[in-house]
Coordinates of C-alpha atoms and ligand atoms in Angstrom, one line a residue:
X980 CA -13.4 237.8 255.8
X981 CA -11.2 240.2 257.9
X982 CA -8.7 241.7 255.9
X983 CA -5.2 243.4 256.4
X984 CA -3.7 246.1 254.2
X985 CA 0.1 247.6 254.8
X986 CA 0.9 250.6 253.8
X987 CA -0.5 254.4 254.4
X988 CA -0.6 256.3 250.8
X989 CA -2.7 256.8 248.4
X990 CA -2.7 253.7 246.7
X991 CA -3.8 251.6 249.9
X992 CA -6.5 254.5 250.3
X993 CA -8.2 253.3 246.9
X994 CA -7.3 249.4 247.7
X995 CA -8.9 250.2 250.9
X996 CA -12.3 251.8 249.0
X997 CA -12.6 249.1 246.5
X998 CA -12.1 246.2 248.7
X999 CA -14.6 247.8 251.5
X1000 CA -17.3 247.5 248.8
X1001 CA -17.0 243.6 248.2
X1002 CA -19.7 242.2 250.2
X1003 CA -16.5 239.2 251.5
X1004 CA -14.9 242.2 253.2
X1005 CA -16.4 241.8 257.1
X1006 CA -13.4 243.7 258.9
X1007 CA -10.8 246.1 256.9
X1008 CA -7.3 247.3 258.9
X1009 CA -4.9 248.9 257.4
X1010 CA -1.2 249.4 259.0
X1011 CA -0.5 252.4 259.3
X1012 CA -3.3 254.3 257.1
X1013 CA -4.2 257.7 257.5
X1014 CA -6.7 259.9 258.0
X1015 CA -8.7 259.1 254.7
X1016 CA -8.1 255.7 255.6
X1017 CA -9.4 255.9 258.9
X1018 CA -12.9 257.1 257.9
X1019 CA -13.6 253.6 255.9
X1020 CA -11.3 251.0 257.9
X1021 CA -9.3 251.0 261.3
X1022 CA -5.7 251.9 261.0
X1023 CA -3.2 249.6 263.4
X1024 CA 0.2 250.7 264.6
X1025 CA 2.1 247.4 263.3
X1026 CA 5.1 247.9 261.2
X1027 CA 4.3 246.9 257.7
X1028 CA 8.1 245.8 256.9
X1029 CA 8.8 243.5 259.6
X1030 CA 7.6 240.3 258.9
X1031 CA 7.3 238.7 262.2
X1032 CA 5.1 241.3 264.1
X1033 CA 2.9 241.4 261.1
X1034 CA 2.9 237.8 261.5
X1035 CA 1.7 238.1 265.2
X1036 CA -0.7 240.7 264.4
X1037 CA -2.6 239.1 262.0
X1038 CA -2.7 236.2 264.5
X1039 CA -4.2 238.5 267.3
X1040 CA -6.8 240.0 264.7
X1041 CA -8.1 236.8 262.6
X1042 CA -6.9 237.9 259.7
X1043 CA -7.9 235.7 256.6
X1044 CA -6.2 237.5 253.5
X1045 CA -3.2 240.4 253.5
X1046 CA -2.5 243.1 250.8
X1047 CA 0.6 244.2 250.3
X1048 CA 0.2 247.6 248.7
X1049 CA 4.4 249.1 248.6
X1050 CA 7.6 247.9 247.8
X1051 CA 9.8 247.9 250.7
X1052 CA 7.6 245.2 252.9
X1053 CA 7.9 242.7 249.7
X1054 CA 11.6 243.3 249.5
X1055 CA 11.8 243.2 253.1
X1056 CA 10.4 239.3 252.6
X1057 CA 6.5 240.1 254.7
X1058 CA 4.9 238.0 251.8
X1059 CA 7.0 234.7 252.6
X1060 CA 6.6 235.4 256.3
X1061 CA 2.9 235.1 256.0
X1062 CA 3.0 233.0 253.6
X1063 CA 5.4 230.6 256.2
X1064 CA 2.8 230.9 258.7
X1065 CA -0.4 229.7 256.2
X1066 CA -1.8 233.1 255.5
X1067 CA -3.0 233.9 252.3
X1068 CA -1.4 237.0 251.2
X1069 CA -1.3 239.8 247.8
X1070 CA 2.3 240.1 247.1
X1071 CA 5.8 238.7 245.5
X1072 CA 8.1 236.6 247.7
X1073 CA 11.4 238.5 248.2
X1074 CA 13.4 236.6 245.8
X1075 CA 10.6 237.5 242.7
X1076 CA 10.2 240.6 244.1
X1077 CA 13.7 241.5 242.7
X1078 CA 12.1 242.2 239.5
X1079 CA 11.5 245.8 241.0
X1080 CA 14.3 245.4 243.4
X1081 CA 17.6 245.0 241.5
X1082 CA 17.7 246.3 238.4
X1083 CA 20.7 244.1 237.0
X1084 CA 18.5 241.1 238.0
X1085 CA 15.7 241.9 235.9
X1086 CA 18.3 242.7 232.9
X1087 CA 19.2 238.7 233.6
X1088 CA 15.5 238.0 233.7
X1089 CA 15.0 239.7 230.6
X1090 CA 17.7 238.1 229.0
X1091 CA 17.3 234.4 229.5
X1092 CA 13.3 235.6 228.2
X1093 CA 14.5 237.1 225.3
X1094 CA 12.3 240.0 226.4
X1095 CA 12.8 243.4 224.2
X1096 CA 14.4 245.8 226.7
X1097 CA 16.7 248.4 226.6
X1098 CA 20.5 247.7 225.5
X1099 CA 22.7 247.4 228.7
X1100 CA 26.2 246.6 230.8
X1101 CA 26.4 246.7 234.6
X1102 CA 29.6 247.7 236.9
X1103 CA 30.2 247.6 240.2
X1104 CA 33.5 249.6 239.5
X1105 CA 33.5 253.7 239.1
X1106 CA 36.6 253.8 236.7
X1107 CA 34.9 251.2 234.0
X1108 CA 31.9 252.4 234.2
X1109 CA 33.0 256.2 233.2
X1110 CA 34.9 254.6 230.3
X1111 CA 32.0 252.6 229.3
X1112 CA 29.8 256.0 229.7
X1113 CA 32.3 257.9 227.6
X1114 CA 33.0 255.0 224.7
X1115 CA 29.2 254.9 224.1
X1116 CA 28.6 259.0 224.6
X1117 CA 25.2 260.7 225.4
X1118 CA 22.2 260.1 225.5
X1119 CA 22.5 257.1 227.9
X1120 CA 20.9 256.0 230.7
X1121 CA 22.3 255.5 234.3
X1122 CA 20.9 253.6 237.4
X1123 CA 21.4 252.2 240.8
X1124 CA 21.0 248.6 241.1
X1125 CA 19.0 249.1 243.8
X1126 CA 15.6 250.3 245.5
X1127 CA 15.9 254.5 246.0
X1128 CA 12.8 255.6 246.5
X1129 CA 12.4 256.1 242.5
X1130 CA 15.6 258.4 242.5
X1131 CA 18.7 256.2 241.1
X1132 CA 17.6 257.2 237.3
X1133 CA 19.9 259.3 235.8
X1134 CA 18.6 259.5 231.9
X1135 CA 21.8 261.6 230.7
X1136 CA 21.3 263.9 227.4
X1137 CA 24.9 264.9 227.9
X1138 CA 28.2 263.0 228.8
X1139 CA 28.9 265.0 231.9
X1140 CA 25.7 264.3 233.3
X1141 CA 26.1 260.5 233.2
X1142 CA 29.4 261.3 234.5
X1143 CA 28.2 263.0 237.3
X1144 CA 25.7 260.4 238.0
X1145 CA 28.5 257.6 238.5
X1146 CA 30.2 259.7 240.7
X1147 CA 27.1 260.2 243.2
X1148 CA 25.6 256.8 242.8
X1149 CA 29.2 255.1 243.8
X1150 CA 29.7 258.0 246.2
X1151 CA 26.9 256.5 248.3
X1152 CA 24.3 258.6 247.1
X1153 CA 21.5 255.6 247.9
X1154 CA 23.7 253.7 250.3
X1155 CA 23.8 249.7 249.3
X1156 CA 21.4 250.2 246.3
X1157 CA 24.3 251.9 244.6
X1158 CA 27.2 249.4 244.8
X1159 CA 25.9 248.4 241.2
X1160 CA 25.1 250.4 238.5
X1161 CA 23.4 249.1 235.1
X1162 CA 23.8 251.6 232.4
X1163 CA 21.4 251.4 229.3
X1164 CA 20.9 252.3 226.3
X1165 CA 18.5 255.9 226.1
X1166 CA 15.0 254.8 224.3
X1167 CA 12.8 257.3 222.6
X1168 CA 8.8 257.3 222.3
X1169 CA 5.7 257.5 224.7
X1170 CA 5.5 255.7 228.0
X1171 CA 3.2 254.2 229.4
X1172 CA 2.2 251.5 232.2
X1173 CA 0.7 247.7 231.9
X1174 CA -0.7 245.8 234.9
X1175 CA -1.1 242.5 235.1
X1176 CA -1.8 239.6 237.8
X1177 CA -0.1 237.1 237.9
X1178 CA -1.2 233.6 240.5
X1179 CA 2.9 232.0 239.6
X1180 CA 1.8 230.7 236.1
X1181 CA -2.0 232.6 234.6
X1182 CA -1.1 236.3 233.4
X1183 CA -4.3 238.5 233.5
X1184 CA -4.4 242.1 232.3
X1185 CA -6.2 244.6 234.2
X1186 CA -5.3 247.5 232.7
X1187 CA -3.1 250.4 231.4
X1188 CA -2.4 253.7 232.6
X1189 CA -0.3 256.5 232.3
X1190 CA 1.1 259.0 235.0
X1191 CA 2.9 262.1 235.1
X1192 CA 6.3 262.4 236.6
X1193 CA 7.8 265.9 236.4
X1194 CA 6.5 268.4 238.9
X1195 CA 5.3 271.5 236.7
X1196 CA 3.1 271.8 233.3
X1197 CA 4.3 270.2 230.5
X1198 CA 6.3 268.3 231.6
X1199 CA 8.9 270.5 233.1
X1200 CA 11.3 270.8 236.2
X1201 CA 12.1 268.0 238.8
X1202 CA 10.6 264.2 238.8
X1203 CA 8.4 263.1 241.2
X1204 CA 6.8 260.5 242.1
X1205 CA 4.1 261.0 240.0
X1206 CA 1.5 263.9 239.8
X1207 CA -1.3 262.4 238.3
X1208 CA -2.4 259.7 236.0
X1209 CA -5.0 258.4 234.0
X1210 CA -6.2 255.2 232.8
X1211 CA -6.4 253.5 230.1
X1212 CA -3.5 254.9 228.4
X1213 CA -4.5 255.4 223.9
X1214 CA -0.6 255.2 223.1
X1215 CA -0.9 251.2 224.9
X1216 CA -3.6 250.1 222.2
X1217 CA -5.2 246.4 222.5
X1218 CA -2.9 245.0 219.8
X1219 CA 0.3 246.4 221.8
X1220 CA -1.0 245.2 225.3
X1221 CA -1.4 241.7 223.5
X1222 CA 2.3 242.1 222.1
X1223 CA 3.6 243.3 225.4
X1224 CA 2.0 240.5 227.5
X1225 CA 3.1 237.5 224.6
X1226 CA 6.5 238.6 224.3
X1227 CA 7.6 240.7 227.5
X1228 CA 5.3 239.7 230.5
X1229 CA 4.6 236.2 230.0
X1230 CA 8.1 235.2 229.2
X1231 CA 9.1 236.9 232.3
X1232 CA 6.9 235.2 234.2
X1233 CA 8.0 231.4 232.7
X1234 CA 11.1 232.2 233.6
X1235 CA 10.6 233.0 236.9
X1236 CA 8.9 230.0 237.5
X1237 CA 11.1 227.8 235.5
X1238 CA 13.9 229.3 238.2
X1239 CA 11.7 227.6 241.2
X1240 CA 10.6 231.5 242.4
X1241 CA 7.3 231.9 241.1
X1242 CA 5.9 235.4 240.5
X1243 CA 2.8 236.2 242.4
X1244 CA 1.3 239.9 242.8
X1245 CA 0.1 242.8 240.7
X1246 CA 3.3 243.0 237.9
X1247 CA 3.6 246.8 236.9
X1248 CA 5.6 246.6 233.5
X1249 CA 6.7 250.2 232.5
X1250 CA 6.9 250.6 229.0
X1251 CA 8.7 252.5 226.1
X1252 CA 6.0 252.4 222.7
X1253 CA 7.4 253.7 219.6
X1254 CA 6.5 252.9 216.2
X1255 CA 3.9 250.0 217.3
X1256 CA 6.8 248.5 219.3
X1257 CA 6.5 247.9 223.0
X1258 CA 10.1 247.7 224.9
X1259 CA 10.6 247.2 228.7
X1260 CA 12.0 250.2 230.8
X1261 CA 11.2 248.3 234.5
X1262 CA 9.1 245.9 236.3
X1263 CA 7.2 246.8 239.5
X1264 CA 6.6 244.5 242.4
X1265 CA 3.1 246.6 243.3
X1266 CA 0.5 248.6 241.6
X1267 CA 1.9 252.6 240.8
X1268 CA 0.9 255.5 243.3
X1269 CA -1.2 257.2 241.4
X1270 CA -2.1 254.8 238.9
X1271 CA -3.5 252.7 241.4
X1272 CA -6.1 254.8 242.3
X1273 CA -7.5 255.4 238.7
X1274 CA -7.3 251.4 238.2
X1275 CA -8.9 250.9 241.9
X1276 CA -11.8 253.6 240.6
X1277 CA -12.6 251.7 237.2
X1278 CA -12.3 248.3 238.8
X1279 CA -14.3 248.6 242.3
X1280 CA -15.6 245.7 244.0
X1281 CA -14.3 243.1 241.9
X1282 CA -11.0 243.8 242.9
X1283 CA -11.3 241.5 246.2
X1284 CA -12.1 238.6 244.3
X1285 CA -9.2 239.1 241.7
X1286 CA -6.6 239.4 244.6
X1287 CA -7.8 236.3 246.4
X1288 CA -7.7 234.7 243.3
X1289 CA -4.3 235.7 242.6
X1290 CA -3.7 234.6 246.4
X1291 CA -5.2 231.2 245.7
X1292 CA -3.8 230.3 242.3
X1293 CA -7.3 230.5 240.5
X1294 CA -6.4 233.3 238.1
X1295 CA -7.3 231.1 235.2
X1296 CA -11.1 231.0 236.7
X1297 CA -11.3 234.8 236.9
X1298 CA -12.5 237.2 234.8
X1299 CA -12.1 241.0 234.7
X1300 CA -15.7 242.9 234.2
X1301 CA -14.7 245.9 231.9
X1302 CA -16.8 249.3 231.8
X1303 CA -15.9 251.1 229.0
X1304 CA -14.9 254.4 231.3
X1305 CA -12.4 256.4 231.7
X1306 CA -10.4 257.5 235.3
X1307 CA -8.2 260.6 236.0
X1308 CA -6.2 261.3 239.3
X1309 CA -4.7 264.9 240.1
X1310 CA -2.4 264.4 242.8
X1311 CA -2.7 267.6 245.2
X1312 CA 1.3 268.3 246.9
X1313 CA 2.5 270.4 249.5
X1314 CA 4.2 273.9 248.2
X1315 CA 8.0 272.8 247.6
X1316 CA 7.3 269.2 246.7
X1317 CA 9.5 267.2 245.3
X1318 CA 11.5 269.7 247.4
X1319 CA 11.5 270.6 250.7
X1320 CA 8.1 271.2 251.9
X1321 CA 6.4 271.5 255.6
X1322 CA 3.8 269.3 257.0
X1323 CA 1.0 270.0 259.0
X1324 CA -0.8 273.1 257.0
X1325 CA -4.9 272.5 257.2
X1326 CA -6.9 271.0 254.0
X1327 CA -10.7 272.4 254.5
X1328 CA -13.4 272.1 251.9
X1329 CA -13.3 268.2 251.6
X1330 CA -16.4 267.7 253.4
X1331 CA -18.2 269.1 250.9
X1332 CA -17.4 267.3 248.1
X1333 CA -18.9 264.0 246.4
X1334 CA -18.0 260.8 247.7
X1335 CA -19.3 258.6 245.3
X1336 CA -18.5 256.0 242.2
X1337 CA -17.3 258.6 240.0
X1338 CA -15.7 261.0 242.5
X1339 CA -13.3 260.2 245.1
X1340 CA -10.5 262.2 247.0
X1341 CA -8.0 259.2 248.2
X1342 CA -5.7 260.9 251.1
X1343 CA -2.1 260.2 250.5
X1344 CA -0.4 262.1 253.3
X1345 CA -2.5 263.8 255.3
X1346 CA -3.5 263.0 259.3
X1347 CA -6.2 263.8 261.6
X1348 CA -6.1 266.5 264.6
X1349 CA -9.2 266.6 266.1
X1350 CA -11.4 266.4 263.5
X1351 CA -9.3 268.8 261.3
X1352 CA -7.5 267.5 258.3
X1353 CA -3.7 268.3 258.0
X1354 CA -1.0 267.7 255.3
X1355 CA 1.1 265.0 256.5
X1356 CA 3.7 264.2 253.8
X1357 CA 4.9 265.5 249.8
X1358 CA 2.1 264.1 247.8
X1359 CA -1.1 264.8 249.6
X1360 CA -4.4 264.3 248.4
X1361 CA -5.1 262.5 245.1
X1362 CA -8.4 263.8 243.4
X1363 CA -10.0 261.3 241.7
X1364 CA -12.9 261.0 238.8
X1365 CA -14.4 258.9 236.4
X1366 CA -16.4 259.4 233.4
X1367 CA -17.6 258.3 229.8
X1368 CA -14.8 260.3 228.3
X1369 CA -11.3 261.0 230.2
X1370 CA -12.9 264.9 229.3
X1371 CA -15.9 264.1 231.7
X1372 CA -13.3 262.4 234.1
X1373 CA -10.6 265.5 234.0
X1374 CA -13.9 267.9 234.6
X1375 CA -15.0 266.3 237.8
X1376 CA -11.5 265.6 239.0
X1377 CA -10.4 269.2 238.4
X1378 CA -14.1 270.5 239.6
X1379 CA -13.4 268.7 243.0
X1380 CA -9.4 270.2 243.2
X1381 CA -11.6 273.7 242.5
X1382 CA -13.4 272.8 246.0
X1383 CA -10.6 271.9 248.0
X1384 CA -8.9 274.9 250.1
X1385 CA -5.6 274.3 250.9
X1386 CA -3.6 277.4 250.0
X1387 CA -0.1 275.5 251.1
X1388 CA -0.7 272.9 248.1
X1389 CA -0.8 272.9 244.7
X1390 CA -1.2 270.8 241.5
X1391 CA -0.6 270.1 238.0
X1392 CA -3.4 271.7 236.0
X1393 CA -2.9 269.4 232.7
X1394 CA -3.0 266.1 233.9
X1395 CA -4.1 264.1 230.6
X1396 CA -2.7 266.4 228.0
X1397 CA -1.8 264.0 226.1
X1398 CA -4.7 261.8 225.5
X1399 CA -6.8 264.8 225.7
Ligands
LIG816 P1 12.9 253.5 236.2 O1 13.0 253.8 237.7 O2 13.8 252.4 235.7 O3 11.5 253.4 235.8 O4 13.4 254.9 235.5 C1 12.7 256.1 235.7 C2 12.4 256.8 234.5 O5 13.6 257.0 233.7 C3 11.5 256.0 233.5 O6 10.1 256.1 233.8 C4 11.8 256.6 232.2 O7 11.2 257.8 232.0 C5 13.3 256.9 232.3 N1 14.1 255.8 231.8 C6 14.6 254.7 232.4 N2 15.3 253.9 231.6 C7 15.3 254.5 230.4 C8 15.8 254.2 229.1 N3 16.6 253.1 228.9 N4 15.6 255.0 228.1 C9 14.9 256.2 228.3 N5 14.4 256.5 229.4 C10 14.5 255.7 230.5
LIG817 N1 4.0 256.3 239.8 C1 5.2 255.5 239.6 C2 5.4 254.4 240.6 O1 4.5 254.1 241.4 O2 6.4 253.8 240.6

């Protein structure tokens, strides 16, 4: 079958690998790629948010199945378009794609499913949402309703901070996404993340991860969007995952279908674990960049046939084959990240290095000039490894970083600390 994949990170860079392997994958494009991309599929030019020429395209190109690897095209409504025009297609409508879209929505959602999730009110006035900040005092949580590019989080320890938050979220700090804020109660313990697909009614695991987001070692200085990750995650043990999918996920989903908008996709639930309970921080409309690509690296092949059956509504025929491995991904980012940085600095050294089942380096913003690679965005390269042990995956994963020259970039060098 010829296949379409939007987006051009690194998370369609490891969709892109694992789907290549399935024997049903005759033709792979991905809009717009890059230059990893473009060594195992052929990039296209179309833009992945607008429905219509993405539409047309696949029409030109016989495409038989699209996956939708970010956010914005889902919220952007691509998944209806194509589904409008009878072509099967990885990804949330618009309307269940909210869950990741509007924060106050999936408060509602998790509401009417009695799902455990963080205390909360929602304003869309500055005045009574400082007096509501200042009745309940610090630590508390403030957010943008909307999508911002992962940046709408303020998680205040101190009163002036949430303060100060209001004032540059209803300042027009993210445009439209902040005309709403929903302010939650602060929760304590480990994070970690769940994945699960879901076909509009069958929920099936396939598995737990966690990532990193502040920029330096141990956890210090700015967030990003994430510099590494590993998967599974220890803190999101079998009996938690069961507890998290009976009493958050599942419920979730009902009620999404019970409201006529059926959830379809890859459902990232982000979770807050502290004393063997599991409580909801956010739901994603998409697999996580980076833990994508240590999911994509433990699942393979198989993956294809777990999409399309997502795609088709025969979940409740598939099954997940489990290796009992481990996968680690270092994400390599240019000098400044999440910062200023500059593009276009040369990567050599990647020639070198294996390319193989239990070593992979998935490009996540890099583009080609003649045969020479060059940074092309914040988070760059991510390295990626798998092994018995998460210790045999972080020592090929940091073995490969070793090989890599790139004197503009740099990465975490404890990615896995904790379960390590
Ligand atoms: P979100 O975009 O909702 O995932 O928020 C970004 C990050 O902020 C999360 O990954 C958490 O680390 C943190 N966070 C969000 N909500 C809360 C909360 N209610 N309590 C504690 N931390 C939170
Ligand atoms: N790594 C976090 C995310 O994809 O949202």
């Amino acid at each position: 079958m010829n296949i379409l994949i939007l987006g051009g990170g690194g998370r369609e860079h490891a969709l892109a690998w694992a789907i290549k392997q399935n024997p049903k994958c005759d033709k792979l494009i991905v809009a717009p790629g890059n230059a990893g991309i473009a060594a195992i599929a052929e990039c296209a030019s179309v833009n992945p948010e607008d429905g219509a020429a993405v539409v047309a395209f696949c029409e030109e190109n016989a495409i038989d199945f699209v996956v939708i690897g970010p956010e914005a095209p889902l919220a952007a409504g691509v998944a209806d378009a194509l589904r409008a025009a009878g072509i099967l297609c990885f990804g949330p409508s618009a309307e269940a794609a909210r869950l990741e879209a509007s924060k106050a929505f999936t408060k509602e959602i998790c509401d009417a499913a009695k799902a455990p999730t963080a205390g909360y009110a929602r304003f869309d006035d500055l005045a009574a949402a400082k007096a509501y900040v200042t009745e309940q005092g610090a630590p508390i949580v403030v957010k943008a309703d909307g999508l911002a590019a992962g940046k709408g989080v303020i998680v205040a320890m101190t009163l002036a901070e949430a303060l100060d938050g209001l004032d540059e979220i209803f300042g027009g700090a993210f445009g439209a996404a902040g005309a709403e804020v929903v302010i939650e109660e602060f929760m304590e313990g480990e994070e970690a993340s769940f994945f699960v697909l879901v076909d509009g009614e069958t929920c099936l695991p396939i598995g737990t991860a966690q990532d990193h987001k502040r920029v330096g070692d141990g956890d210090t200085g700015p967030n990003t969007g994430g510099m590494g990750a590993y998967s599974p995650a220890p803190v999101l043990t079998d009996a938690i995952a069961q507890q998290a999918l009976d009493l958050i996920v599942r419920p979730t989903m009902a009620e999404m279908a019970r409201r006529g908008t059926p959830y379809q996709g890859v459902l990232y639930a982000g979770l807050m674990i502290k004393d063997g309970v599991a409580r909801l921080v956010e739901y994603n409309a998409r697999f996580g960049d980076p833990e994508c690509q240590v999911l994509m690296m433990r699942l393979g092949a198989q993956v294809l046939d777990l999409l399309l059956a997502v795609a088709e509504g025969r979940l409740a025929e598939a099954r997940v084959n489990w290796a009992d491995d481990h996968a680690m991904t270092v994400v390599m980012a240019a000098a400044g990240y999440p910062g200023a940085y500059a593009k276009g600095s040369e990567i050599k050294g990647l020639d070198a290095l294996p390319e193989d089942s239990f070593n992979m380096v998935f490009h996540a913003g890099t583009k080609d000039d003649h045969g020479r690679i060059l940074s092309n965005g914040g988070r760059v390269l991510n390295v990626t490894a798998r092994g018995a042990t998460l210790a045999e995956a972080h020592a090929r994963a940091y073995a490969m970083v070793d090989g890599i020259d790139w004197p503009e970039g740099f990465c975490r060098r404890d990615i896995g600390w904790r379960a390590l």
